[in-house]
């Protein structure tokens, strides 16, 4: 560990107060930049999406190289493995966003604004859950066991949903967040640009854009519950946990438009994510048990990184082979995703 490492709240971390401040300021600046870029609704071209995606891939990789050079090999590997886990989970999140955008019939010119609200909300929620996770790790001896059980439960749910195809449909009428909003305010049927509310007959009413944004934010809560324990299974450093989450989320807006057609072809992604989450859950369980019984083995991060990469490669290949004769984006492809 570098001499620049910092001990805060009982946890060893490379995140000094100044590094935290610079990182959070950088994340906010990138979010503001994205809101400026999307202030005027427009359809995103593939060239634009590829350019932004390249930027948001190069940035976290450059940051990882800096972490490796400044703090050593182990911190660099921890960051890379955590980033891969978070990026994998975020791709599955994108598929859910795609279903929500289709269910609410969001105009293509407004899609990136909806995604950006979802990303901003996800960043705030991840920050809250990361802080709660750090507090749990320093106060609860069995925190790792709790995280392990959460991941194993999530893995089992992913497998169940994959087999039943449950994740392929979105019933707007049954969403609690939507039902709650409709109780308090009327909702107009038409979109009004980027406006969340409009005045109708002297009363303030919500637009469909407000409903879809709330629906996306509601799904962010579920994703945060899954992703934060997953990356804590890779590293206990709250700063690296935040950095991997932030970098994985920031590029989602552009990545969505690059992968929009290909997303529906990743029909086996849920199986791969279930394997990864179950593996990390077992890793956390062993880590907890090792603290009680020293003879219990632990899984090195290097092994975790190899398992994550191998699983992602396998499910990508099998997904593409399974859908090689199907036109991307067709209903048949969506049906195959289980």
Tab-separated table of N, CA and C in Angstrom, residues 207-333:
chain	number	residue	atom	x	y	z
A	207	UNK	N	-46.229	15.130	-17.010
A	207	UNK	CA	-46.106	14.601	-18.368
A	207	UNK	C	-45.621	13.150	-18.298
A	208	UNK	N	-45.773	12.382	-19.363
A	208	UNK	CA	-45.232	11.015	-19.365
A	208	UNK	C	-43.730	10.972	-19.088
A	209	UNK	N	-43.013	12.058	-19.423
A	209	UNK	CA	-41.575	12.096	-19.153
A	209	UNK	C	-41.310	11.990	-17.654
A	210	UNK	N	-42.133	12.660	-16.840
A	210	UNK	CA	-41.958	12.582	-15.385
A	210	UNK	C	-42.173	11.153	-14.897
A	211	UNK	N	-43.159	10.466	-15.458
A	211	UNK	CA	-43.443	9.098	-15.035
A	211	UNK	C	-42.281	8.164	-15.361
A	212	UNK	N	-41.739	8.273	-16.567
A	212	UNK	CA	-40.666	7.360	-16.951
A	212	UNK	C	-39.400	7.654	-16.154
A	213	UNK	N	-39.143	8.937	-15.857
A	213	UNK	CA	-37.971	9.275	-15.051
A	213	UNK	C	-38.101	8.680	-13.651
A	214	UNK	N	-39.281	8.796	-13.054
A	214	UNK	CA	-39.501	8.218	-11.721
A	214	UNK	C	-39.365	6.697	-11.782
A	215	UNK	N	-39.882	6.075	-12.841
A	215	UNK	CA	-39.774	4.619	-12.986
A	215	UNK	C	-38.315	4.187	-13.092
A	216	UNK	N	-37.525	4.947	-13.848
A	216	UNK	CA	-36.104	4.633	-13.987
A	216	UNK	C	-35.391	4.797	-12.649
A	217	UNK	N	-35.719	5.877	-11.925
A	217	UNK	CA	-35.098	6.098	-10.615
A	217	UNK	C	-35.467	4.988	-9.632
A	218	UNK	N	-36.695	4.483	-9.741
A	218	UNK	CA	-37.116	3.395	-8.855
A	218	UNK	C	-36.300	2.136	-9.122
A	219	UNK	N	-36.000	1.863	-10.382
A	219	UNK	CA	-35.177	0.694	-10.699
A	219	UNK	C	-33.741	0.897	-10.227
A	220	UNK	N	-33.306	2.160	-10.158
A	220	UNK	CA	-31.947	2.448	-9.673
A	220	UNK	C	-31.749	1.933	-8.249
A	221	UNK	N	-32.802	1.988	-7.442
A	221	UNK	CA	-32.695	1.520	-6.056
A	221	UNK	C	-32.366	0.033	-6.038
A	222	UNK	N	-33.075	-0.731	-6.863
A	222	UNK	CA	-32.838	-2.178	-6.928
A	222	UNK	C	-31.418	-2.465	-7.408
A	223	UNK	N	-30.986	-1.734	-8.435
A	223	UNK	CA	-29.649	-1.959	-8.974
A	223	UNK	C	-28.571	-1.625	-7.945
A	224	UNK	N	-28.797	-0.588	-7.141
A	224	UNK	CA	-27.812	-0.208	-6.130
A	224	UNK	C	-27.657	-1.290	-5.076
A	225	UNK	N	-28.776	-1.903	-4.685
A	225	UNK	CA	-28.736	-2.979	-3.692
A	225	UNK	C	-27.886	-4.140	-4.191
A	226	UNK	N	-27.915	-4.392	-5.504
A	226	UNK	CA	-27.149	-5.498	-6.066
A	226	UNK	C	-25.680	-5.140	-6.280
A	227	UNK	N	-25.439	-3.962	-6.847
A	227	UNK	CA	-24.103	-3.652	-7.342
A	227	UNK	C	-23.108	-3.283	-6.249
A	228	UNK	N	-23.558	-2.559	-5.222
A	228	UNK	CA	-22.623	-2.124	-4.182
A	228	UNK	C	-22.038	-3.309	-3.407
A	229	UNK	N	-22.843	-4.273	-2.941
A	229	UNK	CA	-22.230	-5.451	-2.301
A	229	UNK	C	-21.325	-6.226	-3.245
A	230	UNK	N	-21.661	-6.228	-4.549
A	230	UNK	CA	-20.837	-6.963	-5.515
A	230	UNK	C	-19.424	-6.396	-5.589
A	231	UNK	N	-19.310	-5.076	-5.653
A	231	UNK	CA	-17.974	-4.491	-5.768
A	231	UNK	C	-17.252	-4.496	-4.421
A	232	UNK	N	-18.002	-4.452	-3.306
A	232	UNK	CA	-17.363	-4.617	-2.000
A	232	UNK	C	-16.790	-6.023	-1.853
A	233	UNK	N	-17.304	-6.952	-2.655
A	233	UNK	CA	-16.725	-8.289	-2.672
A	233	UNK	C	-15.382	-8.336	-3.367
A	234	UNK	N	-15.062	-7.291	-4.126
A	234	UNK	CA	-13.771	-7.194	-4.812
A	234	UNK	C	-12.775	-6.394	-3.981
A	235	UNK	N	-13.205	-5.269	-3.462
A	235	UNK	CA	-12.327	-4.398	-2.672
A	235	UNK	C	-13.112	-3.780	-1.527
A	236	UNK	N	-12.456	-3.609	-0.394
A	236	UNK	CA	-13.076	-2.975	0.766
A	236	UNK	C	-12.814	-1.474	0.801
A	237	UNK	N	-12.120	-0.951	-0.191
A	237	UNK	CA	-11.785	0.464	-0.233
A	237	UNK	C	-12.993	1.263	-0.732
A	238	UNK	N	-13.632	2.077	0.123
A	238	UNK	CA	-14.813	2.829	-0.314
A	238	UNK	C	-14.533	3.742	-1.499
A	239	UNK	N	-13.313	4.282	-1.562
A	239	UNK	CA	-13.001	5.170	-2.680
A	239	UNK	C	-13.007	4.411	-3.998
A	240	UNK	N	-12.369	3.240	-4.037
A	240	UNK	CA	-12.353	2.446	-5.263
A	240	UNK	C	-13.756	1.957	-5.602
A	241	UNK	N	-14.555	1.646	-4.590
A	241	UNK	CA	-15.939	1.235	-4.830
A	241	UNK	C	-16.701	2.368	-5.519
A	242	UNK	N	-16.526	3.595	-5.022
A	242	UNK	CA	-17.203	4.735	-5.632
A	242	UNK	C	-16.696	4.987	-7.038
A	243	UNK	N	-15.379	4.931	-7.220
A	243	UNK	CA	-14.802	5.213	-8.533
A	243	UNK	C	-15.286	4.212	-9.577
A	244	UNK	N	-15.322	2.931	-9.233
A	244	UNK	CA	-15.773	1.925	-10.201
A	244	UNK	C	-17.248	2.141	-10.553
A	245	UNK	N	-18.067	2.466	-9.565
A	245	UNK	CA	-19.479	2.738	-9.828
A	245	UNK	C	-19.659	3.968	-10.705
A	246	UNK	N	-18.940	5.033	-10.377
A	246	UNK	CA	-19.083	6.282	-11.127
A	246	UNK	C	-18.671	6.099	-12.584
A	247	UNK	N	-17.525	5.493	-12.811
A	247	UNK	CA	-17.048	5.318	-14.186
A	247	UNK	C	-17.935	4.359	-14.977
A	248	UNK	N	-18.479	3.339	-14.307
A	248	UNK	CA	-19.361	2.399	-15.005
A	248	UNK	C	-20.664	3.069	-15.422
A	249	UNK	N	-21.142	4.020	-14.599
A	249	UNK	CA	-22.424	4.656	-14.878
A	249	UNK	C	-22.327	5.830	-15.847
A	250	UNK	N	-21.241	6.590	-15.779
A	250	UNK	CA	-21.159	7.828	-16.551
A	250	UNK	C	-21.282	7.612	-18.055
A	251	UNK	N	-20.777	6.493	-18.542
A	251	UNK	CA	-20.803	6.269	-19.987
A	251	UNK	C	-22.043	5.563	-20.495
A	252	UNK	N	-23.036	5.333	-19.622
A	252	UNK	CA	-24.195	4.544	-20.041
A	252	UNK	C	-25.051	5.246	-21.090
A	253	UNK	N	-25.138	6.561	-21.000
A	253	UNK	CA	-25.986	7.285	-21.953
A	253	UNK	C	-25.542	7.027	-23.386
A	254	UNK	N	-24.247	7.178	-23.630
A	254	UNK	CA	-23.725	6.953	-24.981
A	254	UNK	C	-23.722	5.471	-25.340
A	255	UNK	N	-23.373	4.627	-24.348
A	255	UNK	CA	-23.294	3.194	-24.609
A	255	UNK	C	-24.649	2.629	-25.005
A	256	UNK	N	-25.712	3.193	-24.469
A	256	UNK	CA	-27.054	2.720	-24.808
A	256	UNK	C	-27.301	2.801	-26.307
A	257	UNK	N	-26.923	3.914	-26.910
A	257	UNK	CA	-27.190	4.100	-28.332
A	257	UNK	C	-26.242	3.292	-29.206
A	258	UNK	N	-25.074	2.953	-28.669
A	258	UNK	CA	-24.153	2.086	-29.413
A	258	UNK	C	-24.656	0.643	-29.397
A	259	UNK	N	-25.156	0.216	-28.235
A	259	UNK	CA	-25.533	-1.181	-28.055
A	259	UNK	C	-27.032	-1.433	-28.200
A	260	UNK	N	-27.791	-0.413	-28.580
A	260	UNK	CA	-29.247	-0.552	-28.581
A	260	UNK	C	-29.716	-1.808	-29.312
A	261	UNK	N	-29.199	-2.034	-30.498
A	261	UNK	CA	-29.606	-3.219	-31.259
A	261	UNK	C	-28.974	-4.479	-30.698
A	262	UNK	N	-27.711	-4.359	-30.264
A	262	UNK	CA	-26.996	-5.555	-29.795
A	262	UNK	C	-27.469	-6.016	-28.427
A	263	UNK	N	-28.038	-5.094	-27.615
A	263	UNK	CA	-28.447	-5.466	-26.265
A	263	UNK	C	-29.402	-6.649	-26.265
A	264	UNK	N	-30.355	-6.630	-27.198
A	264	UNK	CA	-31.348	-7.691	-27.214
A	264	UNK	C	-30.769	-9.026	-27.660
A	265	UNK	N	-29.546	-9.004	-28.205
A	265	UNK	CA	-28.910	-10.260	-28.609
A	265	UNK	C	-28.139	-10.910	-27.469
A	266	UNK	N	-27.923	-10.186	-26.389
A	266	UNK	CA	-27.194	-10.762	-25.252
A	266	UNK	C	-28.158	-11.594	-24.406
A	267	UNK	N	-28.677	-12.650	-25.013
A	267	UNK	CA	-29.757	-13.421	-24.399
A	267	UNK	C	-29.307	-14.231	-23.187
A	268	UNK	N	-28.008	-14.443	-23.050
A	268	UNK	CA	-27.506	-15.240	-21.925
A	268	UNK	C	-26.822	-14.383	-20.863
A	269	UNK	N	-26.946	-13.060	-20.981
A	269	UNK	CA	-26.250	-12.179	-20.036
A	269	UNK	C	-26.715	-12.412	-18.603
A	270	UNK	N	-28.013	-12.642	-18.416
A	270	UNK	CA	-28.526	-12.847	-17.062
A	270	UNK	C	-27.898	-14.068	-16.408
A	271	UNK	N	-27.682	-15.125	-17.202
A	271	UNK	CA	-27.025	-16.308	-16.658
A	271	UNK	C	-25.600	-15.968	-16.207
A	272	UNK	N	-24.899	-15.211	-17.044
A	272	UNK	CA	-23.529	-14.842	-16.706
A	272	UNK	C	-23.460	-13.980	-15.462
A	273	UNK	N	-24.373	-13.004	-15.359
A	273	UNK	CA	-24.388	-12.141	-14.182
A	273	UNK	C	-24.738	-12.935	-12.927
A	274	UNK	N	-25.636	-13.901	-13.062
A	274	UNK	CA	-25.986	-14.746	-11.913
A	274	UNK	C	-24.763	-15.528	-11.437
A	275	UNK	N	-23.984	-16.046	-12.388
A	275	UNK	CA	-22.768	-16.790	-12.026
A	275	UNK	C	-21.770	-15.871	-11.327
A	276	UNK	N	-21.580	-14.670	-11.882
A	276	UNK	CA	-20.622	-13.725	-11.313
A	276	UNK	C	-21.043	-13.315	-9.898
A	277	UNK	N	-22.323	-12.967	-9.718
A	277	UNK	CA	-22.789	-12.545	-8.402
A	277	UNK	C	-22.715	-13.687	-7.389
A	278	UNK	N	-23.054	-14.904	-7.841
A	278	UNK	CA	-22.956	-16.053	-6.935
A	278	UNK	C	-21.506	-16.310	-6.551
A	279	UNK	N	-20.600	-16.174	-7.518
A	279	UNK	CA	-19.179	-16.372	-7.242
A	279	UNK	C	-18.688	-15.355	-6.211
A	280	UNK	N	-19.045	-14.081	-6.414
A	280	UNK	CA	-18.609	-13.047	-5.473
A	280	UNK	C	-19.265	-13.262	-4.108
A	281	UNK	N	-20.523	-13.750	-4.111
A	281	UNK	CA	-21.177	-14.061	-2.849
A	281	UNK	C	-20.434	-15.134	-2.076
A	282	UNK	N	-20.004	-16.175	-2.791
A	282	UNK	CA	-19.202	-17.231	-2.148
A	282	UNK	C	-17.880	-16.659	-1.648
A	283	UNK	N	-17.266	-15.794	-2.457
A	283	UNK	CA	-15.999	-15.158	-2.066
A	283	UNK	C	-16.166	-14.361	-0.769
A	284	UNK	N	-17.270	-13.615	-0.672
A	284	UNK	CA	-17.521	-12.840	0.540
A	284	UNK	C	-17.780	-13.751	1.736
A	285	UNK	N	-18.532	-14.830	1.496
A	285	UNK	CA	-18.797	-15.774	2.577
A	285	UNK	C	-17.527	-16.403	3.104
A	286	UNK	N	-16.619	-16.767	2.207
A	286	UNK	CA	-15.340	-17.341	2.623
A	286	UNK	C	-14.499	-16.311	3.368
A	287	UNK	N	-14.556	-15.062	2.904
A	287	UNK	CA	-13.801	-13.988	3.566
A	287	UNK	C	-14.295	-13.820	5.009
A	288	UNK	N	-15.617	-13.846	5.190
A	288	UNK	CA	-16.186	-13.729	6.539
A	288	UNK	C	-15.763	-14.925	7.398
A	289	UNK	N	-15.863	-16.131	6.834
A	289	UNK	CA	-15.514	-17.336	7.591
A	289	UNK	C	-14.028	-17.372	7.926
A	290	UNK	N	-13.183	-16.833	7.024
A	290	UNK	CA	-11.738	-16.818	7.265
A	290	UNK	C	-11.398	-15.979	8.497
A	291	UNK	N	-12.199	-14.942	8.759
A	291	UNK	CA	-11.955	-14.119	9.935
A	291	UNK	C	-12.250	-14.843	11.232
A	292	UNK	N	-13.029	-15.937	11.142
A	292	UNK	CA	-13.356	-16.726	12.337
A	292	UNK	C	-12.492	-17.981	12.414
A	293	UNK	N	-12.372	-18.663	11.276
A	293	UNK	CA	-11.555	-19.873	11.193
A	293	UNK	C	-10.457	-19.649	10.163
A	294	UNK	N	-9.232	-19.534	10.609
A	294	UNK	CA	-8.126	-19.183	9.719
A	294	UNK	C	-7.863	-20.227	8.646
A	295	UNK	N	-8.299	-21.456	8.855
A	295	UNK	CA	-8.065	-22.506	7.867
A	295	UNK	C	-8.981	-22.404	6.647
A	296	UNK	N	-10.017	-21.589	6.748
A	296	UNK	CA	-10.923	-21.412	5.609
A	296	UNK	C	-10.189	-20.623	4.529
A	297	UNK	N	-10.153	-21.126	3.290
A	297	UNK	CA	-9.422	-20.422	2.228
A	297	UNK	C	-10.166	-19.175	1.769
A	298	UNK	N	-9.428	-18.246	1.202
A	298	UNK	CA	-10.020	-17.056	0.590
A	298	UNK	C	-9.662	-17.038	-0.887
A	299	UNK	N	-10.467	-16.348	-1.674
A	299	UNK	CA	-10.258	-16.293	-3.122
A	299	UNK	C	-9.539	-14.994	-3.471
A	300	UNK	N	-8.337	-15.060	-4.048
A	300	UNK	CA	-7.603	-13.846	-4.422
A	300	UNK	C	-8.342	-13.050	-5.494
A	301	UNK	N	-8.123	-11.744	-5.530
A	301	UNK	CA	-8.771	-10.885	-6.517
A	301	UNK	C	-8.361	-11.272	-7.930
A	302	UNK	N	-7.118	-11.731	-8.103
A	302	UNK	CA	-6.656	-12.140	-9.431
A	302	UNK	C	-7.532	-13.268	-9.982
A	303	UNK	N	-7.900	-14.227	-9.117
A	303	UNK	CA	-8.778	-15.320	-9.534
A	303	UNK	C	-10.159	-14.773	-9.876
A	304	UNK	N	-10.632	-13.841	-9.062
A	304	UNK	CA	-11.943	-13.230	-9.324
A	304	UNK	C	-11.955	-12.551	-10.684
A	305	UNK	N	-10.884	-11.819	-10.988
A	305	UNK	CA	-10.808	-11.121	-12.271
A	305	UNK	C	-10.853	-12.106	-13.429
A	306	UNK	N	-10.121	-13.225	-13.326
A	306	UNK	CA	-10.117	-14.218	-14.390
A	306	UNK	C	-11.487	-14.854	-14.565
A	307	UNK	N	-12.162	-15.142	-13.455
A	307	UNK	CA	-13.501	-15.740	-13.523
A	307	UNK	C	-14.478	-14.772	-14.187
A	308	UNK	N	-14.444	-13.508	-13.794
A	308	UNK	CA	-15.346	-12.506	-14.358
A	308	UNK	C	-15.154	-12.381	-15.858
A	309	UNK	N	-13.896	-12.244	-16.293
A	309	UNK	CA	-13.603	-12.105	-17.723
A	309	UNK	C	-14.042	-13.356	-18.485
A	310	UNK	N	-13.731	-14.532	-17.947
A	310	UNK	CA	-14.079	-15.785	-18.623
A	310	UNK	C	-15.590	-15.926	-18.783
A	311	UNK	N	-16.349	-15.623	-17.728
A	311	UNK	CA	-17.807	-15.753	-17.791
A	311	UNK	C	-18.391	-14.785	-18.820
A	312	UNK	N	-17.904	-13.545	-18.827
A	312	UNK	CA	-18.412	-12.556	-19.776
A	312	UNK	C	-18.123	-12.962	-21.217
A	313	UNK	N	-16.935	-13.490	-21.451
A	313	UNK	CA	-16.590	-13.934	-22.805
A	313	UNK	C	-17.490	-15.084	-23.241
A	314	UNK	N	-17.681	-16.047	-22.349
A	314	UNK	CA	-18.489	-17.229	-22.692
A	314	UNK	C	-19.935	-16.843	-22.988
A	315	UNK	N	-20.561	-16.026	-22.116
A	315	UNK	CA	-21.977	-15.698	-22.334
A	315	UNK	C	-22.157	-14.805	-23.562
A	316	UNK	N	-21.164	-13.976	-23.872
A	316	UNK	CA	-21.252	-13.164	-25.085
A	316	UNK	C	-21.210	-14.050	-26.324
A	317	UNK	N	-20.273	-14.999	-26.342
A	317	UNK	CA	-20.164	-15.900	-27.496
A	317	UNK	C	-21.423	-16.751	-27.650
A	318	UNK	N	-21.894	-17.338	-26.552
A	318	UNK	CA	-23.084	-18.195	-26.642
A	318	UNK	C	-24.325	-17.386	-27.018
A	319	UNK	N	-24.401	-16.141	-26.547
A	319	UNK	CA	-25.542	-15.287	-26.896
A	319	UNK	C	-25.554	-14.977	-28.382
A	320	UNK	N	-24.409	-14.599	-28.914
A	320	UNK	CA	-24.330	-14.258	-30.333
A	320	UNK	C	-24.597	-15.482	-31.211
A	321	UNK	N	-24.131	-16.652	-30.771
A	321	UNK	CA	-24.392	-17.875	-31.529
A	321	UNK	C	-25.880	-18.222	-31.493
A	322	UNK	N	-26.512	-18.026	-30.333
A	322	UNK	CA	-27.930	-18.360	-30.196
A	322	UNK	C	-28.826	-17.465	-31.042
A	323	UNK	N	-28.358	-16.249	-31.341
A	323	UNK	CA	-29.187	-15.291	-32.088
A	323	UNK	C	-28.586	-14.957	-33.450
A	324	UNK	N	-27.696	-15.823	-33.948
A	324	UNK	CA	-26.998	-15.499	-35.197
A	324	UNK	C	-27.931	-15.423	-36.400
A	325	UNK	N	-29.072	-16.099	-36.359
A	325	UNK	CA	-30.002	-16.102	-37.494
A	325	UNK	C	-31.202	-15.192	-37.280
A	326	UNK	N	-31.116	-14.333	-36.248
A	326	UNK	CA	-32.238	-13.460	-35.912
A	326	UNK	C	-31.821	-12.015	-36.108
A	327	UNK	N	-32.737	-11.213	-36.637
A	327	UNK	CA	-32.446	-9.793	-36.845
A	327	UNK	C	-32.411	-9.084	-35.499
A	328	UNK	N	-31.320	-8.344	-35.170
A	328	UNK	CA	-31.236	-7.649	-33.889
A	328	UNK	C	-32.406	-6.690	-33.687
A	329	UNK	N	-32.922	-6.692	-32.449
A	329	UNK	CA	-34.009	-5.784	-32.108
A	329	UNK	C	-35.376	-6.347	-32.386
A	330	UNK	N	-35.450	-7.502	-33.028
A	330	UNK	CA	-36.755	-8.073	-33.320
A	330	UNK	C	-37.359	-8.689	-32.074
A	331	UNK	N	-38.688	-8.945	-32.110
A	331	UNK	CA	-39.370	-9.528	-30.958
A	331	UNK	C	-38.850	-10.919	-30.668
A	332	UNK	N	-38.424	-11.607	-31.720
A	332	UNK	CA	-37.931	-12.954	-31.520
A	332	UNK	C	-36.676	-12.966	-30.667
A	333	UNK	N	-35.846	-11.946	-30.854
A	333	UNK	CA	-34.625	-11.858	-30.063
A	333	UNK	C	-34.969	-11.627	-28.598
